PDB file of C-alpha atoms in Angstrom:
ATOM      1  CA  MET A   1      -7.671  12.181  20.605  1.00 40.00           C
ATOM      2  CA  GLY A   2      -8.228   8.926  18.720  1.00 42.00           C
ATOM      3  CA  ALA A   3     -10.546   7.569  21.415  1.00 45.00           C
ATOM      4  CA  ARG A   4     -12.671  10.731  21.308  1.00 44.00           C
ATOM      5  CA  VAL A   5     -12.850  10.571  17.512  1.00 44.00           C
ATOM      6  CA  THR A   6     -13.977   6.948  17.679  1.00 44.00           C
ATOM      7  CA  ASP A   7     -16.640   7.766  20.298  1.00 51.00           C
ATOM      8  CA  GLN A   8     -17.917  10.667  18.191  1.00 49.00           C
ATOM      9  CA  ALA A   9     -18.036   8.493  15.077  1.00 47.00           C
ATOM     10  CA  ASP A  10     -19.968   5.786  16.930  1.00 50.00           C
ATOM     11  CA  GLY A  11     -22.423   8.390  18.220  1.00 49.00           C
ATOM     12  CA  LEU A  12     -22.951   9.840  14.757  1.00 46.00           C
ATOM     13  CA  ARG A  13     -23.610   6.410  13.293  1.00 43.00           C
ATOM     14  CA  ARG A  14     -26.222   5.715  15.987  1.00 47.00           C
ATOM     15  CA  LEU A  15     -27.861   9.074  15.285  1.00 43.00           C
ATOM     16  CA  LEU A  16     -28.031   8.336  11.566  1.00 44.00           C
ATOM     17  CA  GLY A  17     -29.133   4.760  12.092  1.00 49.00           C
ATOM     18  CA  GLN A  18     -25.965   3.330  10.542  1.00 65.00           C
ATOM     19  CA  ALA A  19     -24.502   0.026  11.653  1.00 78.00           C
ATOM     20  CA  PRO A  20     -21.086   0.388  13.283  1.00 88.00           C
ATOM     21  CA  VAL A  21     -17.983  -0.572  11.357  1.00 93.00           C
ATOM     22  CA  ARG A  22     -17.046  -4.161  12.140  1.00 95.00           C
ATOM     23  CA  VAL A  23     -13.535  -5.599  12.054  1.00 96.00           C
ATOM     24  CA  VAL A  24     -12.994  -9.313  11.464  1.00 98.00           C
ATOM     25  CA  ALA A  25      -9.514 -10.827  11.554  1.00 98.00           C
ATOM     26  CA  VAL A  26      -9.110 -14.015   9.522  1.00 99.00           C
ATOM     27  CA  ALA A  27      -6.211 -16.291  10.458  1.00 98.00           C
ATOM     28  CA  GLY A  28      -5.113 -19.695   9.234  1.00 98.00           C
ATOM     29  CA  MET A  29      -4.355 -22.436  11.733  1.00 97.00           C
ATOM     30  CA  GLY A  30      -1.512 -24.158   9.927  1.00 92.00           C
ATOM     31  CA  PRO A  31       0.167 -24.039   6.503  1.00 91.00           C
ATOM     32  CA  GLY A  32      -2.240 -24.267   3.609  1.00 93.00           C
ATOM     33  CA  ALA A  33      -5.331 -23.689   5.724  1.00 97.00           C
ATOM     34  CA  GLY A  34      -6.651 -21.258   3.128  1.00 98.00           C
ATOM     35  CA  ALA A  35      -7.147 -18.175   5.295  1.00 98.00           C
ATOM     36  CA  THR A  36      -6.186 -15.678   2.592  1.00 98.00           C
ATOM     37  CA  THR A  37      -8.546 -17.366   0.148  1.00 98.00           C
ATOM     38  CA  ALA A  38     -11.262 -17.251   2.811  1.00 99.00           C
ATOM     39  CA  ALA A  39     -10.674 -13.572   3.592  1.00 99.00           C
ATOM     40  CA  MET A  40     -10.739 -12.625  -0.091  1.00 99.00           C
ATOM     41  CA  SER A  41     -13.795 -14.761  -0.842  1.00 99.00           C
ATOM     42  CA  LEU A  42     -15.751 -13.438   2.130  1.00 99.00           C
ATOM     43  CA  GLY A  43     -14.774  -9.924   1.093  1.00 99.00           C
ATOM     44  CA  ALA A  44     -16.044 -10.527  -2.437  1.00 99.00           C
ATOM     45  CA  ALA A  45     -19.285 -12.022  -1.098  1.00 99.00           C
ATOM     46  CA  LEU A  46     -19.830  -9.068   1.243  1.00 98.00           C
ATOM     47  CA  ALA A  47     -19.142  -6.629  -1.596  1.00 98.00           C
ATOM     48  CA  GLN A  48     -21.772  -8.425  -3.680  1.00 98.00           C
ATOM     49  CA  GLN A  49     -24.215  -7.710  -0.849  1.00 97.00           C
ATOM     50  CA  GLY A  50     -23.494  -4.015  -1.308  1.00 96.00           C
ATOM     51  CA  ARG A  51     -21.220  -3.739   1.732  1.00 97.00           C
ATOM     52  CA  GLU A  52     -18.193  -1.466   1.658  1.00 97.00           C
ATOM     53  CA  VAL A  53     -15.236  -3.737   2.362  1.00 98.00           C
ATOM     54  CA  LEU A  54     -11.646  -2.910   3.261  1.00 98.00           C
ATOM     55  CA  LEU A  55      -9.182  -5.800   3.376  1.00 99.00           C
ATOM     56  CA  LEU A  56      -5.978  -5.167   5.324  1.00 98.00           C
ATOM     57  CA  ASP A  57      -3.287  -7.449   3.924  1.00 98.00           C
ATOM     58  CA  GLU A  58      -0.737  -8.418   6.580  1.00 98.00           C
ATOM     59  CA  HIS A  59       0.965 -10.908   4.209  1.00 97.00           C
ATOM     60  CA  HIS A  60       1.987  -8.355   1.576  1.00 97.00           C
ATOM     61  CA  PRO A  61       4.376  -8.496  -0.317  1.00 94.00           C
ATOM     62  CA  LYS A  62       4.548 -12.293  -0.148  1.00 94.00           C
ATOM     63  CA  LEU A  63       3.374 -14.530  -2.962  1.00 94.00           C
ATOM     64  CA  ARG A  64      -0.261 -15.599  -2.707  1.00 95.00           C
ATOM     65  CA  SER A  65      -1.147 -12.579  -0.598  1.00 98.00           C
ATOM     66  CA  ALA A  66      -4.381 -10.798  -1.464  1.00 98.00           C
ATOM     67  CA  CYS A  67      -2.474  -8.077  -3.312  1.00 98.00           C
ATOM     68  CA  ASP A  68      -0.577 -10.717  -5.293  1.00 97.00           C
ATOM     69  CA  VAL A  69      -3.580 -12.875  -6.185  1.00 97.00           C
ATOM     70  CA  TRP A  70      -5.678  -9.912  -7.272  1.00 98.00           C
ATOM     71  CA  ALA A  71      -2.629  -8.367  -9.033  1.00 97.00           C
ATOM     72  CA  LEU A  72      -3.055  -5.094  -7.168  1.00 97.00           C
ATOM     73  CA  GLY A  73      -0.503  -2.337  -6.699  1.00 95.00           C
ATOM     74  CA  PRO A  74      -1.464  -0.150  -3.732  1.00 96.00           C
ATOM     75  CA  ARG A  75       0.330   3.193  -3.647  1.00 95.00           C
ATOM     76  CA  GLY A  76       1.157   2.949   0.041  1.00 96.00           C
ATOM     77  CA  THR A  77       0.442   1.043   3.224  1.00 97.00           C
ATOM     78  CA  LEU A  78      -1.566   1.365   6.399  1.00 97.00           C
ATOM     79  CA  ARG A  79       1.474   2.995   8.006  1.00 96.00           C
ATOM     80  CA  ASP A  80       1.227   5.889   5.535  1.00 97.00           C
ATOM     81  CA  VAL A  81      -2.407   6.389   6.513  1.00 96.00           C
ATOM     82  CA  ALA A  82      -1.754   6.011  10.244  1.00 94.00           C
ATOM     83  CA  ASP A  83       1.044   8.595  10.050  1.00 94.00           C
ATOM     84  CA  ARG A  84      -1.262  10.910   8.069  1.00 93.00           C
ATOM     85  CA  ARG A  85       1.063  11.100   5.101  1.00 95.00           C
ATOM     86  CA  LEU A  86      -1.681   9.863   2.778  1.00 96.00           C
ATOM     87  CA  ARG A  87      -5.435   9.271   2.913  1.00 95.00           C
ATOM     88  CA  ILE A  88      -6.808   5.784   2.651  1.00 95.00           C
ATOM     89  CA  ASP A  89      -8.516   6.589  -0.657  1.00 94.00           C
ATOM     90  CA  GLN A  90      -5.122   7.610  -2.043  1.00 96.00           C
ATOM     91  CA  VAL A  91      -3.338   4.369  -1.216  1.00 96.00           C
ATOM     92  CA  ALA A  92      -5.840   1.483  -1.211  1.00 97.00           C
ATOM     93  CA  ALA A  93      -6.227  -0.514  -4.419  1.00 98.00           C
ATOM     94  CA  GLY A  94      -9.624  -1.676  -5.609  1.00 98.00           C
ATOM     95  CA  ALA A  95     -10.215  -5.251  -6.750  1.00 98.00           C
ATOM     96  CA  LEU A  96     -12.703  -5.780  -9.564  1.00 97.00           C
ATOM     97  CA  CYS A  97     -15.181  -7.269  -7.086  1.00 98.00           C
ATOM     98  CA  GLY A  98     -15.289  -3.972  -5.177  1.00 98.00           C
ATOM     99  CA  VAL A  99     -13.050  -4.829  -2.216  1.00 99.00           C
ATOM    100  CA  GLN A 100     -10.480  -2.172  -1.304  1.00 98.00           C
ATOM    101  CA  VAL A 101      -7.110  -3.660  -0.332  1.00 98.00           C
ATOM    102  CA  LEU A 102      -4.362  -2.044   1.707  1.00 98.00           C
ATOM    103  CA  PRO A 103      -1.079  -3.622   2.868  1.00 98.00           C
ATOM    104  CA  ALA A 104      -0.737  -3.603   6.650  1.00 97.00           C
ATOM    105  CA  PRO A 105       2.900  -3.873   7.816  1.00 95.00           C
ATOM    106  CA  SER A 106       3.634  -5.429  11.178  1.00 90.00           C
ATOM    107  CA  GLY A 107       3.769  -3.094  14.135  1.00 86.00           C
ATOM    108  CA  VAL A 108       1.115  -0.641  12.943  1.00 90.00           C
ATOM    109  CA  ALA A 109      -1.328  -0.220  15.837  1.00 85.00           C
ATOM    110  CA  VAL A 110      -4.093   1.990  14.490  1.00 91.00           C
ATOM    111  CA  ASP A 111      -7.798   1.388  14.968  1.00 94.00           C
ATOM    112  CA  PRO A 112      -9.141   0.855  11.422  1.00 94.00           C
ATOM    113  CA  ARG A 113     -12.588   1.991  12.539  1.00 94.00           C
ATOM    114  CA  THR A 114     -11.227   5.542  12.603  1.00 92.00           C
ATOM    115  CA  LEU A 115     -10.152   5.231   8.952  1.00 92.00           C
ATOM    116  CA  TRP A 116     -13.008   3.321   7.324  1.00 93.00           C
ATOM    117  CA  PRO A 117     -16.339   5.076   7.880  1.00 87.00           C
ATOM    118  CA  ARG A 118     -18.806   2.273   7.151  1.00 89.00           C
ATOM    119  CA  GLY A 119     -19.143  -1.363   6.229  1.00 95.00           C
ATOM    120  CA  ILE A 120     -16.633  -3.964   7.299  1.00 97.00           C
ATOM    121  CA  VAL A 121     -12.880  -4.334   7.654  1.00 98.00           C
ATOM    122  CA  LEU A 122     -11.293  -7.732   7.089  1.00 99.00           C
ATOM    123  CA  VAL A 123      -7.768  -8.334   8.362  1.00 98.00           C
ATOM    124  CA  ASP A 124      -5.912 -11.109   6.557  1.00 99.00           C
ATOM    125  CA  ALA A 125      -3.910 -11.766   9.684  1.00 98.00           C
ATOM    126  CA  ALA A 126      -0.327 -12.995   9.938  1.00 97.00           C
ATOM    127  CA  PHE A 127       1.151 -14.462  13.114  1.00 95.00           C
ATOM    128  CA  ASP A 128       4.478 -13.216  14.436  1.00 93.00           C
ATOM    129  CA  ASP A 129       7.476 -15.482  15.084  1.00 91.00           C
ATOM    130  CA  GLU A 130       6.016 -16.536  18.433  1.00 91.00           C
ATOM    131  CA  GLY A 131       2.630 -17.369  16.954  1.00 91.00           C
ATOM    132  CA  HIS A 132       0.913 -14.293  18.367  1.00 94.00           C
ATOM    133  CA  LEU A 133      -1.579 -11.965  16.712  1.00 96.00           C
ATOM    134  CA  SER A 134      -0.787  -8.502  15.416  1.00 94.00           C
ATOM    135  CA  PRO A 135      -2.271  -5.437  17.142  1.00 93.00           C
ATOM    136  CA  LEU A 136      -4.784  -5.150  14.286  1.00 94.00           C
ATOM    137  CA  ALA A 137      -6.007  -8.704  14.756  1.00 96.00           C
ATOM    138  CA  GLN A 138      -6.072  -8.386  18.544  1.00 94.00           C
ATOM    139  CA  GLY A 139      -8.316  -5.339  18.265  1.00 93.00           C
ATOM    140  CA  ALA A 140     -10.814  -6.948  15.891  1.00 95.00           C
ATOM    141  CA  ASP A 141     -14.445  -7.439  16.840  1.00 95.00           C
ATOM    142  CA  GLU A 142     -14.116 -11.093  15.877  1.00 96.00           C
ATOM    143  CA  LEU A 143     -11.282 -13.505  15.182  1.00 97.00           C
ATOM    144  CA  LEU A 144     -12.194 -16.093  12.550  1.00 98.00           C
ATOM    145  CA  LEU A 145      -9.866 -19.088  12.366  1.00 99.00           C
ATOM    146  CA  VAL A 146      -9.613 -21.205   9.224  1.00 99.00           C
ATOM    147  CA  LEU A 147      -8.954 -24.916   9.781  1.00 98.00           C
ATOM    148  CA  GLN A 148      -8.460 -27.925   7.553  1.00 97.00           C
ATOM    149  CA  PRO A 149     -10.712 -30.865   8.501  1.00 95.00           C
ATOM    150  CA  HIS A 150      -8.260 -33.791   8.611  1.00 93.00           C
ATOM    151  CA  PRO A 151      -7.223 -35.161  12.036  1.00 94.00           C
ATOM    152  CA  SER A 152      -3.600 -33.981  12.125  1.00 95.00           C
ATOM    153  CA  ALA A 153      -4.652 -30.456  11.146  1.00 96.00           C
ATOM    154  CA  ILE A 154      -7.350 -30.398  13.828  1.00 96.00           C
ATOM    155  CA  THR A 155      -4.860 -31.545  16.479  1.00 96.00           C
ATOM    156  CA  SER A 156      -2.389 -28.852  15.434  1.00 96.00           C
ATOM    157  CA  ALA A 157      -5.144 -26.242  15.259  1.00 96.00           C
ATOM    158  CA  TYR A 158      -6.335 -27.060  18.784  1.00 97.00           C
ATOM    159  CA  ALA A 159      -2.810 -26.519  20.089  1.00 96.00           C
ATOM    160  CA  GLY A 160      -2.727 -23.183  18.260  1.00 96.00           C
ATOM    161  CA  ILE A 161      -6.093 -22.189  19.688  1.00 97.00           C
ATOM    162  CA  LYS A 162      -4.820 -22.991  23.184  1.00 96.00           C
ATOM    163  CA  ARG A 163      -1.755 -20.814  22.528  1.00 95.00           C
ATOM    164  CA  LEU A 164      -3.863 -17.885  21.304  1.00 95.00           C
ATOM    165  CA  HIS A 165      -6.232 -18.229  24.244  1.00 95.00           C
ATOM    166  CA  ARG A 166      -3.384 -18.035  26.731  1.00 94.00           C
ATOM    167  CA  ALA A 167      -1.395 -15.324  24.939  1.00 95.00           C
ATOM    168  CA  HIS A 168      -4.292 -12.930  24.390  1.00 94.00           C
ATOM    169  CA  ALA A 169      -6.846 -13.929  27.063  1.00 93.00           C
ATOM    170  CA  LEU A 170      -9.427 -14.549  24.355  1.00 93.00           C
ATOM    171  CA  LYS A 171     -12.870 -15.638  25.499  1.00 92.00           C
ATOM    172  CA  GLN A 172     -14.569 -16.090  22.127  1.00 94.00           C
ATOM    173  CA  LEU A 173     -13.325 -17.266  18.747  1.00 96.00           C
ATOM    174  CA  ARG A 174     -15.053 -18.317  15.568  1.00 98.00           C
ATOM    175  CA  PHE A 175     -13.857 -20.910  13.094  1.00 98.00           C
ATOM    176  CA  LEU A 176     -14.669 -22.455   9.748  1.00 98.00           C
ATOM    177  CA  LEU A 177     -13.569 -25.731   8.207  1.00 99.00           C
ATOM    178  CA  ASN A 178     -12.047 -25.351   4.759  1.00 98.00           C
ATOM    179  CA  GLY A 179     -11.713 -28.112   2.179  1.00 98.00           C
ATOM    180  CA  VAL A 180     -14.510 -30.298   3.511  1.00 98.00           C
ATOM    181  CA  ALA A 181     -15.213 -33.562   1.685  1.00 98.00           C
ATOM    182  CA  ASP A 182     -18.154 -34.741   3.786  1.00 97.00           C
ATOM    183  CA  VAL A 183     -20.491 -32.238   5.432  1.00 97.00           C
ATOM    184  CA  ALA A 184     -21.812 -34.628   8.095  1.00 97.00           C
ATOM    185  CA  THR A 185     -18.279 -35.434   9.217  1.00 96.00           C
ATOM    186  CA  ALA A 186     -17.418 -31.737   9.246  1.00 96.00           C
ATOM    187  CA  GLN A 187     -20.399 -30.984  11.449  1.00 97.00           C
ATOM    188  CA  GLN A 188     -19.277 -33.632  13.938  1.00 97.00           C
ATOM    189  CA  VAL A 189     -15.714 -32.272  13.935  1.00 97.00           C
ATOM    190  CA  MET A 190     -16.996 -28.753  14.593  1.00 98.00           C
ATOM    191  CA  HIS A 191     -19.178 -29.967  17.451  1.00 98.00           C
ATOM    192  CA  ASN A 192     -16.344 -31.936  19.050  1.00 97.00           C
ATOM    193  CA  LEU A 193     -13.886 -29.059  18.751  1.00 97.00           C
ATOM    194  CA  ALA A 194     -16.321 -26.563  20.251  1.00 98.00           C
ATOM    195  CA  GLN A 195     -17.071 -28.938  23.124  1.00 98.00           C
ATOM    196  CA  ALA A 196     -13.380 -29.514  23.864  1.00 97.00           C
ATOM    197  CA  ALA A 197     -12.649 -25.777  23.899  1.00 97.00           C
ATOM    198  CA  SER A 198     -15.538 -25.135  26.255  1.00 97.00           C
ATOM    199  CA  ARG A 199     -14.650 -27.982  28.622  1.00 97.00           C
ATOM    200  CA  TYR A 200     -10.878 -27.674  28.800  1.00 97.00           C
ATOM    201  CA  LEU A 201     -10.198 -24.015  27.968  1.00 96.00           C
ATOM    202  CA  ALA A 202     -13.403 -22.290  29.119  1.00 96.00           C
ATOM    203  CA  LEU A 203     -13.380 -20.797  25.621  1.00 97.00           C
ATOM    204  CA  SER A 204     -16.406 -20.101  23.439  1.00 96.00           C
ATOM    205  CA  LEU A 205     -15.368 -21.561  20.079  1.00 98.00           C
ATOM    206  CA  LEU A 206     -18.169 -20.868  17.634  1.00 98.00           C
ATOM    207  CA  PRO A 207     -18.411 -22.659  14.269  1.00 98.00           C
ATOM    208  CA  VAL A 208     -19.535 -20.417  11.406  1.00 98.00           C
ATOM    209  CA  GLY A 209     -19.775 -23.154   8.785  1.00 98.00           C
ATOM    210  CA  TRP A 210     -17.710 -25.017   6.252  1.00 98.00           C
ATOM    211  CA  VAL A 211     -16.381 -24.612   2.739  1.00 99.00           C
ATOM    212  CA  ARG A 212     -16.474 -27.712   0.596  1.00 99.00           C
ATOM    213  CA  ALA A 213     -13.452 -28.949  -1.342  1.00 98.00           C
ATOM    214  CA  ASP A 214     -13.952 -27.627  -4.846  1.00 98.00           C
ATOM    215  CA  PRO A 215     -11.803 -27.917  -8.010  1.00 98.00           C
ATOM    216  CA  TRP A 216     -13.132 -24.536  -9.148  1.00 98.00           C
ATOM    217  CA  LEU A 217     -11.012 -22.875  -6.453  1.00 98.00           C
ATOM    218  CA  ALA A 218      -7.814 -23.639  -8.362  1.00 97.00           C
ATOM    219  CA  ASP A 219      -9.345 -22.443 -11.632  1.00 98.00           C
ATOM    220  CA  ALA A 220     -10.403 -19.190  -9.989  1.00 98.00           C
ATOM    221  CA  ALA A 221      -6.883 -18.653  -8.627  1.00 96.00           C
ATOM    222  CA  ARG A 222      -5.434 -19.049 -12.117  1.00 96.00           C
ATOM    223  CA  LEU A 223      -7.818 -16.307 -13.239  1.00 97.00           C
ATOM    224  CA  ARG A 224      -6.636 -14.116 -10.315  1.00 97.00           C
ATOM    225  CA  GLN A 225     -10.132 -14.055  -8.880  1.00 98.00           C
ATOM    226  CA  THR A 226     -11.959 -15.614  -5.985  1.00 99.00           C
ATOM    227  CA  VAL A 227     -14.322 -18.469  -6.641  1.00 99.00           C
ATOM    228  CA  VAL A 228     -17.154 -16.151  -5.581  1.00 99.00           C
ATOM    229  CA  GLU A 229     -16.338 -13.870  -8.510  1.00 98.00           C
ATOM    230  CA  ALA A 230     -15.328 -16.389 -11.163  1.00 98.00           C
ATOM    231  CA  PHE A 231     -17.652 -19.328 -10.490  1.00 99.00           C
ATOM    232  CA  PRO A 232     -20.580 -18.098  -8.378  1.00 98.00           C
ATOM    233  CA  ALA A 233     -22.558 -21.334  -8.759  1.00 99.00           C
ATOM    234  CA  SER A 234     -19.734 -23.541  -7.475  1.00 99.00           C
ATOM    235  CA  ALA A 235     -20.007 -25.337  -4.147  1.00 99.00           C
ATOM    236  CA  ALA A 236     -17.271 -23.278  -2.481  1.00 99.00           C
ATOM    237  CA  ALA A 237     -18.794 -19.997  -3.666  1.00 99.00           C
ATOM    238  CA  VAL A 238     -22.183 -21.015  -2.279  1.00 99.00           C
ATOM    239  CA  ASP A 239     -20.565 -21.837   1.067  1.00 99.00           C
ATOM    240  CA  PHE A 240     -18.616 -18.572   1.262  1.00 99.00           C
ATOM    241  CA  ARG A 241     -21.761 -16.576   0.475  1.00 99.00           C
ATOM    242  CA  ALA A 242     -23.690 -18.448   3.173  1.00 98.00           C
ATOM    243  CA  ILE A 243     -21.056 -17.533   5.775  1.00 99.00           C
ATOM    244  CA  ALA A 244     -20.979 -13.917   4.573  1.00 98.00           C
ATOM    245  CA  ASP A 245     -24.775 -13.735   4.770  1.00 98.00           C
ATOM    246  CA  ASP A 246     -24.693 -15.019   8.338  1.00 97.00           C
ATOM    247  CA  MET A 247     -22.064 -12.495   9.484  1.00 96.00           C
ATOM    248  CA  GLY A 248     -24.758  -9.845   9.791  1.00 89.00           C
ATOM    249  CA  ARG A 249     -26.408 -11.962  12.507  1.00 92.00           C
ATOM    250  CA  TRP A 250     -23.317 -12.618  14.591  1.00 93.00           C
ATOM    251  CA  SER A 251     -23.356 -11.646  18.254  1.00 86.00           C
ATOM    252  CA  TRP A 252     -20.210  -9.537  18.262  1.00 79.00           C
ATOM    253  CA  ARG A 253     -17.731  -9.720  21.104  1.00 71.00           C
ATOM    254  CA  THR A 254     -16.287  -6.586  22.705  1.00 64.00           C
ATOM    255  CA  PRO A 255     -12.779  -5.927  21.335  1.00 57.00           C
ATOM    256  CA  ALA A 256      -9.927  -4.773  23.562  1.00 48.00           C
ATOM    257  CA  ARG A 257      -9.409  -1.503  21.723  1.00 49.00           C
ATOM    258  CA  PRO A 258      -7.866   0.640  24.503  1.00 43.00           C
ATOM    259  CA  ALA A 259      -5.140  -1.897  25.327  1.00 50.00           C
ATOM    260  CA  VAL A 260      -4.344  -2.773  21.733  1.00 60.00           C
ATOM    261  CA  PHE A 261      -4.341   0.740  20.299  1.00 59.00           C
ATOM    262  CA  PRO A 262      -2.543   2.764  22.997  1.00 52.00           C
ATOM    263  CA  GLN A 263      -2.035   5.766  20.745  1.00 49.00           C
ATOM    264  CA  ALA A 264      -5.819   6.194  20.693  1.00 44.00           C
ATOM    265  CA  LEU A 265      -5.580   7.275  24.324  1.00 35.00           C
ATOM    266  CA  ALA A 266      -3.000   9.964  23.700  1.00 40.00           C
ATOM    267  CA  ALA A 267      -4.030  13.568  24.003  1.00 32.00           C
TER     268      ALA A 267
END
């Protein structure tokens, strides 16, 4: 039934001229990469554009999760919505910037496009013990990896990218460099990494940009806000908004929805 509902929803959106719901999973390649900060900041930037944004928090209830940073108390989780105990509007918590946040426990394999009628869904993705993606992240339209720019982090990230490529048969990934001190160096790192992935993995690794190192990020965190909300003129906020602006022009890959969300094929 779920597959038919999704097809009907897609058809209705085409009829009404609405853009389809997009799902972007954001994952950090290594400790301290800043993926949660990136997911929250991109969500805030997209909300400022007038987009309706749902952020699925796979790190809840850990410290520094999106729910923790924004001091939100959702009244349920994605499992409650998937099991039809509660509606998404009954359980999601709204951040001041306009992003709706919902904890997403591991093992919940529901297509969020069937729950969120318009706009964009961001998955703040957590890896399992084997370093694999959750069903939610696997079924996303795009996987956006967050990397630190220093050499040891890039080496570790490349090994992680190779692991993801082999585990999930991914053909296209996107990535951003976070905490960049020198833009020219960052551009060269992005070029080299994309070239290596293409040559040795036959993988399309697409850079989406960089976020500069910025002391205002720490100040924003102390205020329980993103830098986009608290300090919109800061370098990091400008960079996050530039990436969010460009997301509307991405050439989206085809997600593996039927394999990832098997319950969508049930009668």
